[in-house]
PDB file of C-alpha atoms in Angstrom:
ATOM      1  CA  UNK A   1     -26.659  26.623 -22.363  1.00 71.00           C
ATOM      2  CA  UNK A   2     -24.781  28.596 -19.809  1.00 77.00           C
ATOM      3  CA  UNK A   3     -23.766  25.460 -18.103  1.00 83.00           C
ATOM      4  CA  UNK A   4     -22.416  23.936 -21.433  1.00 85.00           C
ATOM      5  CA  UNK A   5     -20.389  27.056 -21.439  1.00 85.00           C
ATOM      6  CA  UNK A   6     -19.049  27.231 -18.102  1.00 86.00           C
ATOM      7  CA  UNK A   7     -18.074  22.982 -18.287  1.00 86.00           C
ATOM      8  CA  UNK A   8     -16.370  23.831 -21.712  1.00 85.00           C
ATOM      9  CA  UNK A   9     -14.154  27.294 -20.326  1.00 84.00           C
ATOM     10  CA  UNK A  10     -13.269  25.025 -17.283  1.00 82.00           C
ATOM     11  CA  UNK A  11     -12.248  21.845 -18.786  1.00 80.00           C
ATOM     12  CA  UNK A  12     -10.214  24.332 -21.804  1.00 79.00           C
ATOM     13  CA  UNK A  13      -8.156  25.400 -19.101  1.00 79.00           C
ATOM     14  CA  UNK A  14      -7.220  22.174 -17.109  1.00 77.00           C
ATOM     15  CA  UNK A  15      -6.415  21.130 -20.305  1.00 74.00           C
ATOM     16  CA  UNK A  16      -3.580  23.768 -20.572  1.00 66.00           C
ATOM     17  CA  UNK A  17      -2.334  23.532 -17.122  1.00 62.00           C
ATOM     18  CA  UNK A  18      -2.409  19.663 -17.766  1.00 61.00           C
ATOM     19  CA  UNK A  19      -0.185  20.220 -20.841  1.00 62.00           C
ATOM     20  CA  UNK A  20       2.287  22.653 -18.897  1.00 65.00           C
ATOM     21  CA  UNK A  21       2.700  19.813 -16.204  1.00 63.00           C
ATOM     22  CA  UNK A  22       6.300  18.698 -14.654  1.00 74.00           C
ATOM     23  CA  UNK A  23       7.113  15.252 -15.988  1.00 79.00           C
ATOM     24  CA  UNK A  24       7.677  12.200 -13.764  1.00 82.00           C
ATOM     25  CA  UNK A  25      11.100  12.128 -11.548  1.00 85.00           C
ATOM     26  CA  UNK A  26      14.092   9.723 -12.989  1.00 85.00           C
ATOM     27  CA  UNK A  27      14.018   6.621 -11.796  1.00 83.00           C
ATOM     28  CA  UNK A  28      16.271   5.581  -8.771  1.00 81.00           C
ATOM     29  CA  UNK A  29      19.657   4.994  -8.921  1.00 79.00           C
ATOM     30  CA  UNK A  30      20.679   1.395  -8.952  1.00 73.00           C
ATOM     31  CA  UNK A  31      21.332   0.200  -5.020  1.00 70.00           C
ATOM     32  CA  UNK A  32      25.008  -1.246  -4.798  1.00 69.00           C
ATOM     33  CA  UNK A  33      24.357  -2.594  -1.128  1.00 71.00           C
ATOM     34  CA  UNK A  34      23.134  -6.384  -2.137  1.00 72.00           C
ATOM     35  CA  UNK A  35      26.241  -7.029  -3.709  1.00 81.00           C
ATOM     36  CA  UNK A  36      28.820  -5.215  -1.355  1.00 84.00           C
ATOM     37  CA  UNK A  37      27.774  -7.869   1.134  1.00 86.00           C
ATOM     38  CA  UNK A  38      28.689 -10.879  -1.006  1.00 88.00           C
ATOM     39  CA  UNK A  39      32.175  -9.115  -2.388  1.00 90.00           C
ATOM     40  CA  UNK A  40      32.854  -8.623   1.065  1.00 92.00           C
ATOM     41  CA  UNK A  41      32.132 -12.226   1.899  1.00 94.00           C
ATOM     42  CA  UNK A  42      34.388 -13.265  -0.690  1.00 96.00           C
ATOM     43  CA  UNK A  43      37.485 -11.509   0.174  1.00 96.00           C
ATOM     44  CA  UNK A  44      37.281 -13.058   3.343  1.00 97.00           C
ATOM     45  CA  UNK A  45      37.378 -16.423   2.647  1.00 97.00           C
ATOM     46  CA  UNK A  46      40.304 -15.382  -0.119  1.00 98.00           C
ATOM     47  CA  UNK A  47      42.035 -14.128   2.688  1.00 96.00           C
ATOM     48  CA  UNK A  48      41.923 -16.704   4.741  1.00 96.00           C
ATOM     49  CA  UNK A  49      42.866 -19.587   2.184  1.00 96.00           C
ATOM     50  CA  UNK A  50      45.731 -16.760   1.425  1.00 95.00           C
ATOM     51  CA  UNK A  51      47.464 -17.029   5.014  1.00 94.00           C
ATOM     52  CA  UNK A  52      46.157 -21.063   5.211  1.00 94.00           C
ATOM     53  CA  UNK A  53      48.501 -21.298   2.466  1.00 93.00           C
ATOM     54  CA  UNK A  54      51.521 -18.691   3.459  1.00 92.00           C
ATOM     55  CA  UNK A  55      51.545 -20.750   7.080  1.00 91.00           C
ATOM     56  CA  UNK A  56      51.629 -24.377   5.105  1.00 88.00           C
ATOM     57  CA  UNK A  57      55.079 -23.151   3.161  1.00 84.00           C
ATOM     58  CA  UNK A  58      56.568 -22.018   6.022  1.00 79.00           C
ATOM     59  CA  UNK A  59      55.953 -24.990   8.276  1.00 72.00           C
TER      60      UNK A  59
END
């Protein structure tokens, strides 16, 4: 009986300090750094067909 007791007082209070308990983080922020890459890319090769076509006028 003095077990039952002793069980039931312990699990009573892990069941309050359960209930008190920080919540999970937030979630990560959304990485930008796949992208960057390929925008990068991009403006490249805009540039370049940019001054292709600037030299063809002027020749």
């Amino acid at each position: 009986m003095e077990n039952k007791n002793m069980l039931a007082s312990i699990l009573f209070s892990l069941i309050g300090f359960m209930s008190i308990a920080q919540g999970p983080p937030p979630p990560p922020g959304f990485p930008i750094d796949g992208g960057v890459e390929v925008l990068f890319l991009v403006a490249i090769i805009f540039g370049a067909l940019k001054i292709m076509r600037i030299n063809k006028k002027e020749t």
